[in-house]
PDB file of C-alpha atoms in Angstrom:
ATOM      1  CA  UNK A  69      18.596 -12.704 -14.223  1.00 95.00           C
ATOM      2  CA  UNK A  70      17.845 -13.485 -10.249  1.00 97.00           C
ATOM      3  CA  UNK A  71      14.465 -13.571  -8.748  1.00 98.00           C
ATOM      4  CA  UNK A  72      13.227 -14.587  -5.467  1.00 98.00           C
ATOM      5  CA  UNK A  73      10.245 -16.872  -6.582  1.00 98.00           C
ATOM      6  CA  UNK A  74       7.308 -18.060  -4.863  1.00 98.00           C
ATOM      7  CA  UNK A  75       5.973 -21.953  -5.661  1.00 97.00           C
ATOM      8  CA  UNK A  76       3.756 -22.601  -3.062  1.00 95.00           C
ATOM      9  CA  UNK A  77       1.905 -20.373  -0.390  1.00 94.00           C
ATOM     10  CA  UNK A  78       3.153 -20.905   3.391  1.00 93.00           C
ATOM     11  CA  UNK A  79       6.750 -22.026   1.544  1.00 95.00           C
ATOM     12  CA  UNK A  80       9.764 -19.865   1.708  1.00 96.00           C
ATOM     13  CA  UNK A  81      10.660 -18.053  -1.588  1.00 98.00           C
ATOM     14  CA  UNK A  82      13.313 -19.711  -3.550  1.00 97.00           C
ATOM     15  CA  UNK A  83      16.281 -17.655  -5.458  1.00 97.00           C
ATOM     16  CA  UNK A  84      16.776 -18.456  -8.676  1.00 97.00           C
ATOM     17  CA  UNK A  85      18.111 -17.769 -12.267  1.00 97.00           C
ATOM     18  CA  UNK A  86      15.062 -17.114 -14.426  1.00 96.00           C
ATOM     19  CA  UNK A  87      14.620 -15.623 -17.926  1.00 95.00           C
ATOM     20  CA  UNK A  88      14.800 -12.079 -18.298  1.00 95.00           C
ATOM     21  CA  UNK A  89      11.338 -10.647 -19.348  1.00 95.00           C
ATOM     22  CA  UNK A  90      10.639  -9.285 -22.692  1.00 94.00           C
ATOM     23  CA  UNK A  91       8.364  -6.054 -22.701  1.00 94.00           C
ATOM     24  CA  UNK A  92       5.387  -6.708 -25.173  1.00 91.00           C
ATOM     25  CA  UNK A  93       3.275  -3.678 -26.848  1.00 88.00           C
ATOM     26  CA  UNK A  94       2.653  -0.703 -24.634  1.00 90.00           C
ATOM     27  CA  UNK A  95       4.926  -2.132 -21.815  1.00 94.00           C
ATOM     28  CA  UNK A  96       8.325  -1.222 -20.436  1.00 95.00           C
ATOM     29  CA  UNK A  97      11.486  -3.233 -19.236  1.00 97.00           C
ATOM     30  CA  UNK A  98      12.575  -1.960 -16.075  1.00 97.00           C
ATOM     31  CA  UNK A  99      15.680  -2.397 -14.420  1.00 98.00           C
ATOM     32  CA  UNK A 100      14.741  -2.875 -10.705  1.00 98.00           C
ATOM     33  CA  UNK A 101      16.660  -0.676  -8.323  1.00 98.00           C
ATOM     34  CA  UNK A 102      14.480  -1.378  -5.005  1.00 98.00           C
ATOM     35  CA  UNK A 103      11.316  -2.997  -4.527  1.00 98.00           C
ATOM     36  CA  UNK A 104       9.559  -2.321  -0.956  1.00 97.00           C
ATOM     37  CA  UNK A 105       7.479  -5.010   0.675  1.00 97.00           C
ATOM     38  CA  UNK A 106       4.130  -4.574   1.893  1.00 93.00           C
ATOM     39  CA  UNK A 107       1.694  -6.679   4.109  1.00 90.00           C
ATOM     40  CA  UNK A 108      -0.118  -7.766   0.730  1.00 92.00           C
ATOM     41  CA  UNK A 109       2.996  -9.670   0.357  1.00 95.00           C
ATOM     42  CA  UNK A 110       2.946 -11.553   3.783  1.00 94.00           C
ATOM     43  CA  UNK A 111      -1.107 -12.457   2.704  1.00 93.00           C
ATOM     44  CA  UNK A 112       0.129 -13.649  -0.452  1.00 96.00           C
ATOM     45  CA  UNK A 113       2.851 -15.778   1.018  1.00 96.00           C
ATOM     46  CA  UNK A 114       0.894 -16.922   4.157  1.00 95.00           C
ATOM     47  CA  UNK A 115      -1.895 -18.094   1.398  1.00 93.00           C
ATOM     48  CA  UNK A 116      -4.520 -15.365   2.946  1.00 92.00           C
ATOM     49  CA  UNK A 117      -5.303 -14.308  -0.690  1.00 90.00           C
ATOM     50  CA  UNK A 118      -6.639 -16.945  -3.035  1.00 89.00           C
ATOM     51  CA  UNK A 119      -5.433 -17.880  -6.277  1.00 91.00           C
ATOM     52  CA  UNK A 120      -2.073 -16.071  -6.876  1.00 95.00           C
ATOM     53  CA  UNK A 121       0.026 -16.510 -10.129  1.00 96.00           C
ATOM     54  CA  UNK A 122       2.309 -19.540  -9.585  1.00 97.00           C
ATOM     55  CA  UNK A 123       5.244 -19.632  -9.633  1.00 97.00           C
ATOM     56  CA  UNK A 124       5.308 -15.980  -8.735  1.00 98.00           C
ATOM     57  CA  UNK A 125       7.739 -13.137  -8.284  1.00 98.00           C
ATOM     58  CA  UNK A 126       6.255 -10.782  -5.423  1.00 98.00           C
ATOM     59  CA  UNK A 127       6.623  -7.331  -5.028  1.00 98.00           C
ATOM     60  CA  UNK A 128       4.509  -4.228  -6.091  1.00 96.00           C
ATOM     61  CA  UNK A 129       6.388  -1.151  -4.647  1.00 97.00           C
ATOM     62  CA  UNK A 130       8.944  -0.920  -7.425  1.00 98.00           C
ATOM     63  CA  UNK A 131      11.409   1.734  -8.463  1.00 98.00           C
ATOM     64  CA  UNK A 132      13.742   1.190 -11.288  1.00 98.00           C
ATOM     65  CA  UNK A 133      15.042   2.732 -14.288  1.00 98.00           C
ATOM     66  CA  UNK A 134      13.556   2.161 -17.972  1.00 97.00           C
ATOM     67  CA  UNK A 135      15.869  -0.306 -19.931  1.00 96.00           C
ATOM     68  CA  UNK A 136      14.157  -1.076 -22.999  1.00 95.00           C
ATOM     69  CA  UNK A 137      10.769   0.353 -24.753  1.00 93.00           C
ATOM     70  CA  UNK A 138       9.495  -2.078 -27.374  1.00 89.00           C
ATOM     71  CA  UNK A 139       9.818  -0.200 -31.067  1.00 78.00           C
ATOM     72  CA  UNK A 140       6.855   1.915 -32.279  1.00 65.00           C
ATOM     73  CA  UNK A 141       5.472   2.217 -28.528  1.00 66.00           C
ATOM     74  CA  UNK A 142       3.803   5.519 -27.614  1.00 65.00           C
ATOM     75  CA  UNK A 143       5.246   6.138 -24.101  1.00 74.00           C
ATOM     76  CA  UNK A 144       5.218   8.978 -21.889  1.00 88.00           C
ATOM     77  CA  UNK A 145       8.949   7.466 -20.714  1.00 93.00           C
ATOM     78  CA  UNK A 146      12.491   7.329 -22.313  1.00 94.00           C
ATOM     79  CA  UNK A 147      15.315   5.094 -21.615  1.00 95.00           C
ATOM     80  CA  UNK A 148      16.927   5.715 -18.394  1.00 96.00           C
ATOM     81  CA  UNK A 149      13.833   7.112 -16.734  1.00 96.00           C
ATOM     82  CA  UNK A 150      13.347   6.419 -13.493  1.00 97.00           C
ATOM     83  CA  UNK A 151       9.831   4.981 -12.897  1.00 97.00           C
ATOM     84  CA  UNK A 152       7.562   3.674 -10.296  1.00 97.00           C
ATOM     85  CA  UNK A 153       5.575   0.346 -10.617  1.00 97.00           C
ATOM     86  CA  UNK A 154       2.682   0.183  -7.951  1.00 97.00           C
ATOM     87  CA  UNK A 155      -0.118  -2.656  -7.136  1.00 96.00           C
ATOM     88  CA  UNK A 156      -2.849  -2.080 -10.038  1.00 96.00           C
ATOM     89  CA  UNK A 157      -0.837  -3.272 -12.990  1.00 97.00           C
ATOM     90  CA  UNK A 158      -3.686  -3.386 -15.881  1.00 97.00           C
ATOM     91  CA  UNK A 159      -7.138  -2.933 -16.431  1.00 97.00           C
ATOM     92  CA  UNK A 160      -9.505  -3.784 -19.531  1.00 96.00           C
ATOM     93  CA  UNK A 161     -10.583   0.021 -19.714  1.00 95.00           C
ATOM     94  CA  UNK A 162     -13.770  -1.154 -21.124  1.00 96.00           C
ATOM     95  CA  UNK A 163     -16.035  -2.231 -18.373  1.00 97.00           C
ATOM     96  CA  UNK A 164     -18.743  -0.303 -16.331  1.00 98.00           C
ATOM     97  CA  UNK A 165     -16.029   0.439 -13.927  1.00 98.00           C
ATOM     98  CA  UNK A 166     -13.024   1.696 -16.002  1.00 97.00           C
ATOM     99  CA  UNK A 167     -15.828   3.764 -17.793  1.00 97.00           C
ATOM    100  CA  UNK A 168     -16.745   5.491 -14.594  1.00 97.00           C
ATOM    101  CA  UNK A 169     -13.611   6.282 -13.221  1.00 94.00           C
ATOM    102  CA  UNK A 170     -13.315   3.241 -10.798  1.00 96.00           C
ATOM    103  CA  UNK A 171     -10.661   1.418 -12.740  1.00 97.00           C
ATOM    104  CA  UNK A 172      -9.701   0.172  -9.122  1.00 96.00           C
ATOM    105  CA  UNK A 173     -12.820  -2.388  -9.059  1.00 97.00           C
ATOM    106  CA  UNK A 174     -12.261  -3.540 -12.960  1.00 97.00           C
ATOM    107  CA  UNK A 175     -13.250  -7.334 -12.561  1.00 96.00           C
ATOM    108  CA  UNK A 176     -10.263  -8.349 -14.886  1.00 97.00           C
ATOM    109  CA  UNK A 177      -7.877  -6.301 -13.276  1.00 97.00           C
ATOM    110  CA  UNK A 178      -4.352  -7.634 -13.095  1.00 97.00           C
ATOM    111  CA  UNK A 179      -1.855  -7.227  -9.982  1.00 97.00           C
ATOM    112  CA  UNK A 180       1.587  -6.564  -9.873  1.00 98.00           C
ATOM    113  CA  UNK A 181       3.297  -9.550  -7.511  1.00 97.00           C
ATOM    114  CA  UNK A 182       0.152 -11.377  -7.511  1.00 97.00           C
ATOM    115  CA  UNK A 183      -1.410 -12.458 -10.794  1.00 97.00           C
ATOM    116  CA  UNK A 184       1.522 -10.665 -12.970  1.00 97.00           C
ATOM    117  CA  UNK A 185       5.011 -10.893 -11.778  1.00 98.00           C
ATOM    118  CA  UNK A 186       6.714  -8.168  -9.763  1.00 98.00           C
ATOM    119  CA  UNK A 187       9.799  -6.430  -8.325  1.00 97.00           C
ATOM    120  CA  UNK A 188      11.480  -9.351  -6.148  1.00 98.00           C
ATOM    121  CA  UNK A 189      13.634  -9.986  -8.813  1.00 98.00           C
ATOM    122  CA  UNK A 190      16.405  -7.995 -11.258  1.00 98.00           C
ATOM    123  CA  UNK A 191      13.879  -7.076 -13.699  1.00 98.00           C
ATOM    124  CA  UNK A 192       9.982  -6.413 -14.129  1.00 98.00           C
ATOM    125  CA  UNK A 193       7.943  -5.902 -16.822  1.00 97.00           C
ATOM    126  CA  UNK A 194       5.032  -3.436 -16.424  1.00 96.00           C
ATOM    127  CA  UNK A 195       2.344  -1.680 -18.705  1.00 95.00           C
ATOM    128  CA  UNK A 196       3.480   1.951 -19.264  1.00 94.00           C
ATOM    129  CA  UNK A 197      -0.023   3.107 -18.687  1.00 94.00           C
ATOM    130  CA  UNK A 198       0.417   2.118 -14.931  1.00 96.00           C
ATOM    131  CA  UNK A 199       3.875   3.499 -14.177  1.00 96.00           C
ATOM    132  CA  UNK A 200       4.551   6.839 -12.852  1.00 95.00           C
ATOM    133  CA  UNK A 201       7.457   9.288 -12.688  1.00 96.00           C
ATOM    134  CA  UNK A 202       8.557   9.743  -9.434  1.00 97.00           C
ATOM    135  CA  UNK A 203       9.300  12.793  -7.122  1.00 95.00           C
ATOM    136  CA  UNK A 204      12.752  14.496  -7.137  1.00 93.00           C
ATOM    137  CA  UNK A 205      14.014  14.466  -3.328  1.00 92.00           C
ATOM    138  CA  UNK A 206      13.961  10.747  -2.429  1.00 96.00           C
ATOM    139  CA  UNK A 207      16.633   8.322  -2.850  1.00 96.00           C
ATOM    140  CA  UNK A 208      15.209   4.867  -4.429  1.00 97.00           C
ATOM    141  CA  UNK A 209      14.625   3.272  -1.019  1.00 97.00           C
ATOM    142  CA  UNK A 210      13.065   6.049   0.348  1.00 96.00           C
ATOM    143  CA  UNK A 211      10.692   6.382  -2.546  1.00 97.00           C
ATOM    144  CA  UNK A 212       9.377   2.907  -2.800  1.00 97.00           C
ATOM    145  CA  UNK A 213       6.810   2.867   0.278  1.00 96.00           C
ATOM    146  CA  UNK A 214       5.044   5.717  -1.338  1.00 96.00           C
ATOM    147  CA  UNK A 215       3.960   3.238  -4.013  1.00 96.00           C
ATOM    148  CA  UNK A 216       1.751   1.202  -1.932  1.00 91.00           C
ATOM    149  CA  UNK A 217       1.720   1.967   1.789  1.00 89.00           C
ATOM    150  CA  UNK A 218       1.489   5.923   0.417  1.00 92.00           C
ATOM    151  CA  UNK A 219      -1.270   5.314  -2.281  1.00 93.00           C
ATOM    152  CA  UNK A 220      -3.563   3.156  -0.323  1.00 91.00           C
ATOM    153  CA  UNK A 221      -3.211   5.261   2.633  1.00 92.00           C
ATOM    154  CA  UNK A 222      -3.850   8.101   0.455  1.00 95.00           C
ATOM    155  CA  UNK A 223      -7.055   6.604  -1.025  1.00 95.00           C
ATOM    156  CA  UNK A 224      -8.001   5.635   2.480  1.00 96.00           C
ATOM    157  CA  UNK A 225      -7.573   9.065   3.801  1.00 96.00           C
ATOM    158  CA  UNK A 226      -9.169  10.712   0.877  1.00 95.00           C
ATOM    159  CA  UNK A 227     -12.446   8.619   1.721  1.00 96.00           C
ATOM    160  CA  UNK A 228     -12.771  10.576   4.985  1.00 97.00           C
ATOM    161  CA  UNK A 229     -13.656  13.808   3.327  1.00 95.00           C
ATOM    162  CA  UNK A 230     -13.021  16.639   5.309  1.00 94.00           C
ATOM    163  CA  UNK A 231     -13.268  14.722   8.942  1.00 97.00           C
ATOM    164  CA  UNK A 232     -11.693  17.248  11.568  1.00 97.00           C
ATOM    165  CA  UNK A 233     -11.125  14.484  14.054  1.00 98.00           C
ATOM    166  CA  UNK A 234      -9.471  11.189  12.378  1.00 98.00           C
ATOM    167  CA  UNK A 235      -8.602   8.019  14.315  1.00 98.00           C
ATOM    168  CA  UNK A 236      -5.874   5.564  12.942  1.00 97.00           C
ATOM    169  CA  UNK A 237      -6.502   2.103  13.903  1.00 97.00           C
ATOM    170  CA  UNK A 238      -2.667   0.174  13.563  1.00 93.00           C
ATOM    171  CA  UNK A 239      -0.134   2.794  13.069  1.00 92.00           C
ATOM    172  CA  UNK A 240       2.406   0.821  10.616  1.00 87.00           C
ATOM    173  CA  UNK A 241       3.929   2.142   7.356  1.00 86.00           C
ATOM    174  CA  UNK A 242       0.584   3.174   5.668  1.00 90.00           C
ATOM    175  CA  UNK A 243      -0.806   4.721   8.856  1.00 93.00           C
ATOM    176  CA  UNK A 244       2.681   6.709   9.102  1.00 93.00           C
ATOM    177  CA  UNK A 245       2.870   8.196   5.599  1.00 94.00           C
ATOM    178  CA  UNK A 246      -0.875   9.467   5.595  1.00 96.00           C
ATOM    179  CA  UNK A 247      -0.521  10.545   9.139  1.00 96.00           C
ATOM    180  CA  UNK A 248       1.944  13.128   8.181  1.00 96.00           C
ATOM    181  CA  UNK A 249      -0.442  14.482   5.167  1.00 97.00           C
ATOM    182  CA  UNK A 250      -3.295  14.834   7.660  1.00 97.00           C
ATOM    183  CA  UNK A 251      -1.387  16.934  10.198  1.00 97.00           C
ATOM    184  CA  UNK A 252      -0.083  18.734   7.201  1.00 97.00           C
ATOM    185  CA  UNK A 253      -3.665  19.485   6.268  1.00 96.00           C
ATOM    186  CA  UNK A 254      -4.611  20.267   9.899  1.00 96.00           C
ATOM    187  CA  UNK A 255      -6.480  17.173  10.811  1.00 97.00           C
ATOM    188  CA  UNK A 256      -6.777  16.369  14.533  1.00 98.00           C
ATOM    189  CA  UNK A 257      -5.236  12.846  14.763  1.00 98.00           C
ATOM    190  CA  UNK A 258      -6.151  10.106  17.289  1.00 98.00           C
ATOM    191  CA  UNK A 259      -3.882   7.040  17.047  1.00 97.00           C
ATOM    192  CA  UNK A 260      -4.869   3.316  18.568  1.00 97.00           C
ATOM    193  CA  UNK A 261      -2.374   1.079  18.575  1.00 95.00           C
ATOM    194  CA  UNK A 262      -2.030  -2.418  19.927  1.00 92.00           C
ATOM    195  CA  UNK A 263      -2.196  -2.680  23.870  1.00 92.00           C
ATOM    196  CA  UNK A 264       1.090  -2.237  25.657  1.00 89.00           C
ATOM    197  CA  UNK A 265       3.060  -1.096  22.367  1.00 89.00           C
ATOM    198  CA  UNK A 266       4.565   1.857  24.275  1.00 91.00           C
ATOM    199  CA  UNK A 267       7.093   2.233  21.533  1.00 89.00           C
ATOM    200  CA  UNK A 268       4.529   3.152  18.637  1.00 91.00           C
ATOM    201  CA  UNK A 269       2.569   5.280  20.861  1.00 94.00           C
ATOM    202  CA  UNK A 270       5.639   7.292  21.275  1.00 94.00           C
ATOM    203  CA  UNK A 271       6.273   7.599  17.748  1.00 92.00           C
ATOM    204  CA  UNK A 272       2.954   8.695  17.329  1.00 94.00           C
ATOM    205  CA  UNK A 273       2.447  10.978  19.698  1.00 95.00           C
ATOM    206  CA  UNK A 274       6.558  12.424  18.721  1.00 94.00           C
ATOM    207  CA  UNK A 275       4.685  12.803  14.873  1.00 94.00           C
ATOM    208  CA  UNK A 276       1.855  15.071  16.073  1.00 96.00           C
ATOM    209  CA  UNK A 277      -1.127  13.175  17.138  1.00 97.00           C
ATOM    210  CA  UNK A 278      -3.587  15.002  19.723  1.00 97.00           C
ATOM    211  CA  UNK A 279      -4.414  11.617  21.733  1.00 98.00           C
ATOM    212  CA  UNK A 280      -2.518   8.107  21.596  1.00 97.00           C
ATOM    213  CA  UNK A 281      -4.237   4.934  23.275  1.00 96.00           C
ATOM    214  CA  UNK A 282      -4.454   1.219  22.906  1.00 94.00           C
ATOM    215  CA  UNK A 283      -7.194  -0.292  20.443  1.00 93.00           C
ATOM    216  CA  UNK A 284      -9.279  -1.323  23.351  1.00 91.00           C
ATOM    217  CA  UNK A 285      -9.813   2.226  24.575  1.00 94.00           C
ATOM    218  CA  UNK A 286     -11.931   4.980  24.158  1.00 94.00           C
ATOM    219  CA  UNK A 287     -10.974   8.042  22.650  1.00 97.00           C
ATOM    220  CA  UNK A 288     -11.620  11.275  24.809  1.00 97.00           C
ATOM    221  CA  UNK A 289     -13.812  12.758  21.846  1.00 96.00           C
ATOM    222  CA  UNK A 290     -16.141  11.291  19.159  1.00 98.00           C
ATOM    223  CA  UNK A 291     -14.586  10.785  15.893  1.00 98.00           C
ATOM    224  CA  UNK A 292     -15.563  12.339  12.683  1.00 98.00           C
ATOM    225  CA  UNK A 293     -13.822   9.423  10.841  1.00 98.00           C
ATOM    226  CA  UNK A 294     -11.528   6.563  11.248  1.00 98.00           C
ATOM    227  CA  UNK A 295      -9.156   4.255   9.106  1.00 98.00           C
ATOM    228  CA  UNK A 296      -8.088   0.842  10.118  1.00 97.00           C
ATOM    229  CA  UNK A 297      -5.318  -0.238   8.699  1.00 94.00           C
ATOM    230  CA  UNK A 298      -4.740  -3.301  10.882  1.00 92.00           C
ATOM    231  CA  UNK A 299      -6.212  -6.532   9.201  1.00 89.00           C
ATOM    232  CA  UNK A 300      -8.351  -7.202  12.729  1.00 94.00           C
ATOM    233  CA  UNK A 301     -11.906  -7.398  12.059  1.00 95.00           C
ATOM    234  CA  UNK A 302     -13.082  -6.600  15.510  1.00 96.00           C
ATOM    235  CA  UNK A 303     -11.634  -3.281  15.535  1.00 97.00           C
ATOM    236  CA  UNK A 304     -14.391  -2.242  13.041  1.00 97.00           C
ATOM    237  CA  UNK A 305     -17.222  -2.338  15.768  1.00 97.00           C
ATOM    238  CA  UNK A 306     -14.856  -0.535  17.987  1.00 96.00           C
ATOM    239  CA  UNK A 307     -14.003   2.441  15.677  1.00 97.00           C
ATOM    240  CA  UNK A 308     -17.526   2.582  14.997  1.00 97.00           C
ATOM    241  CA  UNK A 309     -18.751   2.863  18.456  1.00 96.00           C
ATOM    242  CA  UNK A 310     -16.149   5.578  18.662  1.00 97.00           C
ATOM    243  CA  UNK A 311     -17.604   7.801  15.568  1.00 97.00           C
ATOM    244  CA  UNK A 312     -19.980  10.904  15.881  1.00 98.00           C
ATOM    245  CA  UNK A 313     -23.040  10.891  13.815  1.00 98.00           C
ATOM    246  CA  UNK A 314     -22.720  10.743  10.101  1.00 98.00           C
ATOM    247  CA  UNK A 315     -18.691   9.520  10.412  1.00 98.00           C
ATOM    248  CA  UNK A 316     -17.105   7.123   8.358  1.00 98.00           C
ATOM    249  CA  UNK A 317     -15.107   4.050   9.103  1.00 98.00           C
ATOM    250  CA  UNK A 318     -12.559   3.311   6.232  1.00 98.00           C
ATOM    251  CA  UNK A 319     -11.123  -0.214   6.184  1.00 97.00           C
ATOM    252  CA  UNK A 320      -7.777   0.043   4.596  1.00 92.00           C
ATOM    253  CA  UNK A 321      -6.436  -3.331   3.866  1.00 84.00           C
ATOM    254  CA  UNK A 322      -7.025  -5.995   1.058  1.00 82.00           C
ATOM    255  CA  UNK A 323      -7.609  -8.756   3.912  1.00 86.00           C
ATOM    256  CA  UNK A 324      -9.278  -8.654   6.991  1.00 92.00           C
ATOM    257  CA  UNK A 325     -10.262 -11.365   9.526  1.00 93.00           C
ATOM    258  CA  UNK A 326     -13.951 -11.734  10.259  1.00 95.00           C
ATOM    259  CA  UNK A 327     -15.723  -8.995  11.741  1.00 96.00           C
ATOM    260  CA  UNK A 328     -18.145  -9.502  14.651  1.00 97.00           C
ATOM    261  CA  UNK A 329     -21.922  -8.563  15.228  1.00 96.00           C
ATOM    262  CA  UNK A 330     -22.237  -5.297  16.649  1.00 95.00           C
ATOM    263  CA  UNK A 331     -25.859  -3.293  17.892  1.00 95.00           C
ATOM    264  CA  UNK A 332     -27.594  -1.481  15.111  1.00 96.00           C
ATOM    265  CA  UNK A 333     -27.590   1.513  17.232  1.00 95.00           C
ATOM    266  CA  UNK A 334     -23.830   2.129  16.870  1.00 95.00           C
ATOM    267  CA  UNK A 335     -24.300   2.241  12.676  1.00 96.00           C
ATOM    268  CA  UNK A 336     -27.543   4.162  13.257  1.00 97.00           C
ATOM    269  CA  UNK A 337     -27.128   7.878  13.008  1.00 96.00           C
ATOM    270  CA  UNK A 338     -25.907   7.769   9.210  1.00 97.00           C
ATOM    271  CA  UNK A 339     -22.591   6.294  10.329  1.00 98.00           C
ATOM    272  CA  UNK A 340     -20.986   4.235   7.665  1.00 97.00           C
ATOM    273  CA  UNK A 341     -18.431   1.625   6.908  1.00 98.00           C
ATOM    274  CA  UNK A 342     -16.572   1.200   3.676  1.00 97.00           C
ATOM    275  CA  UNK A 343     -13.320  -0.637   2.123  1.00 96.00           C
ATOM    276  CA  UNK A 344     -10.852   0.309   0.018  1.00 95.00           C
ATOM    277  CA  UNK A 345     -10.007  -1.640  -3.030  1.00 93.00           C
ATOM    278  CA  UNK A 346      -6.903  -1.172  -4.897  1.00 89.00           C
ATOM    279  CA  UNK A 347      -6.245   2.191  -6.157  1.00 89.00           C
ATOM    280  CA  UNK A 348      -6.516   4.252  -9.346  1.00 93.00           C
ATOM    281  CA  UNK A 349      -4.053   5.982 -11.390  1.00 94.00           C
ATOM    282  CA  UNK A 350      -5.488   9.274 -10.166  1.00 94.00           C
ATOM    283  CA  UNK A 351      -4.972   8.128  -6.699  1.00 94.00           C
ATOM    284  CA  UNK A 352      -0.865   7.724  -7.491  1.00 94.00           C
ATOM    285  CA  UNK A 353      -0.923  11.164  -9.593  1.00 95.00           C
ATOM    286  CA  UNK A 354      -2.131  13.281  -6.775  1.00 95.00           C
ATOM    287  CA  UNK A 355      -0.318  11.693  -3.770  1.00 96.00           C
ATOM    288  CA  UNK A 356       3.029  11.657  -5.811  1.00 96.00           C
ATOM    289  CA  UNK A 357       2.279  15.100  -6.389  1.00 96.00           C
ATOM    290  CA  UNK A 358       1.450  15.903  -2.485  1.00 96.00           C
ATOM    291  CA  UNK A 359       4.277  13.923  -0.869  1.00 96.00           C
ATOM    292  CA  UNK A 360       7.173  15.907  -1.379  1.00 96.00           C
ATOM    293  CA  UNK A 361       5.277  19.375  -0.376  1.00 96.00           C
ATOM    294  CA  UNK A 362       4.648  17.838   2.559  1.00 96.00           C
ATOM    295  CA  UNK A 363       7.197  16.575   2.925  1.00 96.00           C
ATOM    296  CA  UNK A 364       6.197  12.870   3.612  1.00 96.00           C
ATOM    297  CA  UNK A 365       9.107  11.135   5.204  1.00 95.00           C
ATOM    298  CA  UNK A 366       9.473   7.215   4.990  1.00 96.00           C
ATOM    299  CA  UNK A 367      11.266   4.924   7.085  1.00 93.00           C
ATOM    300  CA  UNK A 368      13.247   2.176   5.918  1.00 96.00           C
ATOM    301  CA  UNK A 369      15.208  -1.202   6.747  1.00 96.00           C
ATOM    302  CA  UNK A 370      17.146  -2.400   3.500  1.00 97.00           C
ATOM    303  CA  UNK A 371      18.074  -5.987   2.432  1.00 97.00           C
ATOM    304  CA  UNK A 372      19.695  -7.657  -0.014  1.00 97.00           C
ATOM    305  CA  UNK A 373      17.466  -9.637  -2.566  1.00 97.00           C
ATOM    306  CA  UNK A 374      18.704 -12.979  -1.174  1.00 97.00           C
ATOM    307  CA  UNK A 375      17.613 -11.927   2.257  1.00 97.00           C
ATOM    308  CA  UNK A 376      13.902 -11.569   1.393  1.00 98.00           C
ATOM    309  CA  UNK A 377      12.674 -14.647   3.434  1.00 98.00           C
ATOM    310  CA  UNK A 378      14.242 -13.191   6.541  1.00 97.00           C
ATOM    311  CA  UNK A 379      13.052  -9.700   5.680  1.00 97.00           C
ATOM    312  CA  UNK A 380       9.319 -11.324   5.345  1.00 97.00           C
ATOM    313  CA  UNK A 381       9.912 -13.146   8.734  1.00 96.00           C
ATOM    314  CA  UNK A 382      10.826 -10.207  10.556  1.00 96.00           C
ATOM    315  CA  UNK A 383       7.939  -7.968   9.004  1.00 94.00           C
ATOM    316  CA  UNK A 384       5.726 -11.317  10.142  1.00 93.00           C
ATOM    317  CA  UNK A 385       6.901 -11.026  13.745  1.00 91.00           C
ATOM    318  CA  UNK A 386       6.929  -7.137  14.064  1.00 86.00           C
ATOM    319  CA  UNK A 387      10.606  -6.780  14.434  1.00 90.00           C
ATOM    320  CA  UNK A 388      11.002  -4.025  11.440  1.00 90.00           C
ATOM    321  CA  UNK A 389      12.014  -0.463  12.511  1.00 86.00           C
ATOM    322  CA  UNK A 390      10.815   0.867   9.213  1.00 90.00           C
ATOM    323  CA  UNK A 391       9.581  -0.741   5.548  1.00 94.00           C
ATOM    324  CA  UNK A 392      11.663  -3.482   4.396  1.00 96.00           C
ATOM    325  CA  UNK A 393      13.002  -2.511   1.007  1.00 97.00           C
ATOM    326  CA  UNK A 394      14.913  -4.972  -0.994  1.00 98.00           C
ATOM    327  CA  UNK A 395      17.959  -3.550  -2.891  1.00 97.00           C
ATOM    328  CA  UNK A 396      18.956  -4.412  -6.144  1.00 95.00           C
ATOM    329  CA  UNK A 397      20.500  -1.812  -8.230  1.00 80.00           C
ATOM    330  CA  UNK A 398      19.923   1.506  -6.250  1.00 69.00           C
ATOM    331  CA  UNK A 399      21.423   4.670  -6.485  1.00 65.00           C
TER     332      UNK A 399
END
């Protein structure tokens, strides 16, 4: 099969013919239809995340169809079913985190497109327990971004509780998707973008944000919660300063630059800073049920598999107009 392979961080991916993977017990062989790109892919390629499996096939927003189920496997899927494969690919099910409904914190967890091979390939193998049926009404390209941008955005959003005034710092793919859910649920949305990014500000305003401004501006009202999707540590003190008492800042990325010091007075008043680590299967089940009811709409740019490096470069330089999605066997 063909796959785009990372041999070493900070090097281009290589298009290669590699052996077709064989599913083991409890696994599925999936013929990949599409695979959306995520900023985490960039962090892996650019060497900002340590110790990836090498050589590595990237990609963890995978849409495909079940090609093979090992004989005797107890699976909720059948041959031909459309499935989604997300970032969390395996947990031990035995540790204190798994036994307390916090499998996203499992110390032995494995991650698709990072510590196990992912979807920049014609076929992928995945643990059937961590695969999901996908909602009807989305084609293969449009549903792919829901599998990470949507899921991590949803987990970040749920950590804000019942906050009425919600700030979002960094209005990329995850922010755009979860903003639709927040507005559907009646939240007031305050969006912060890079200074001078008028196009993104215009897009956020069109979506329904109550206020849109630059990340170096103060909102007109104190926020009940803020989600930071940009991987910029200096935004944490800025968001904290914008909070009302009892508010929460949620850091929604897997990687962030260092957070500078800030006055304790900005934290006092029972304000909270928290991160979001990975996702749980419950997050996926809830979000994939909610998304078509909103309905959450995605915006994508498609590329053939062999143009994965071009797509990554455009992503890195901010030149994409939507989520980059690799097309392999899509319907």
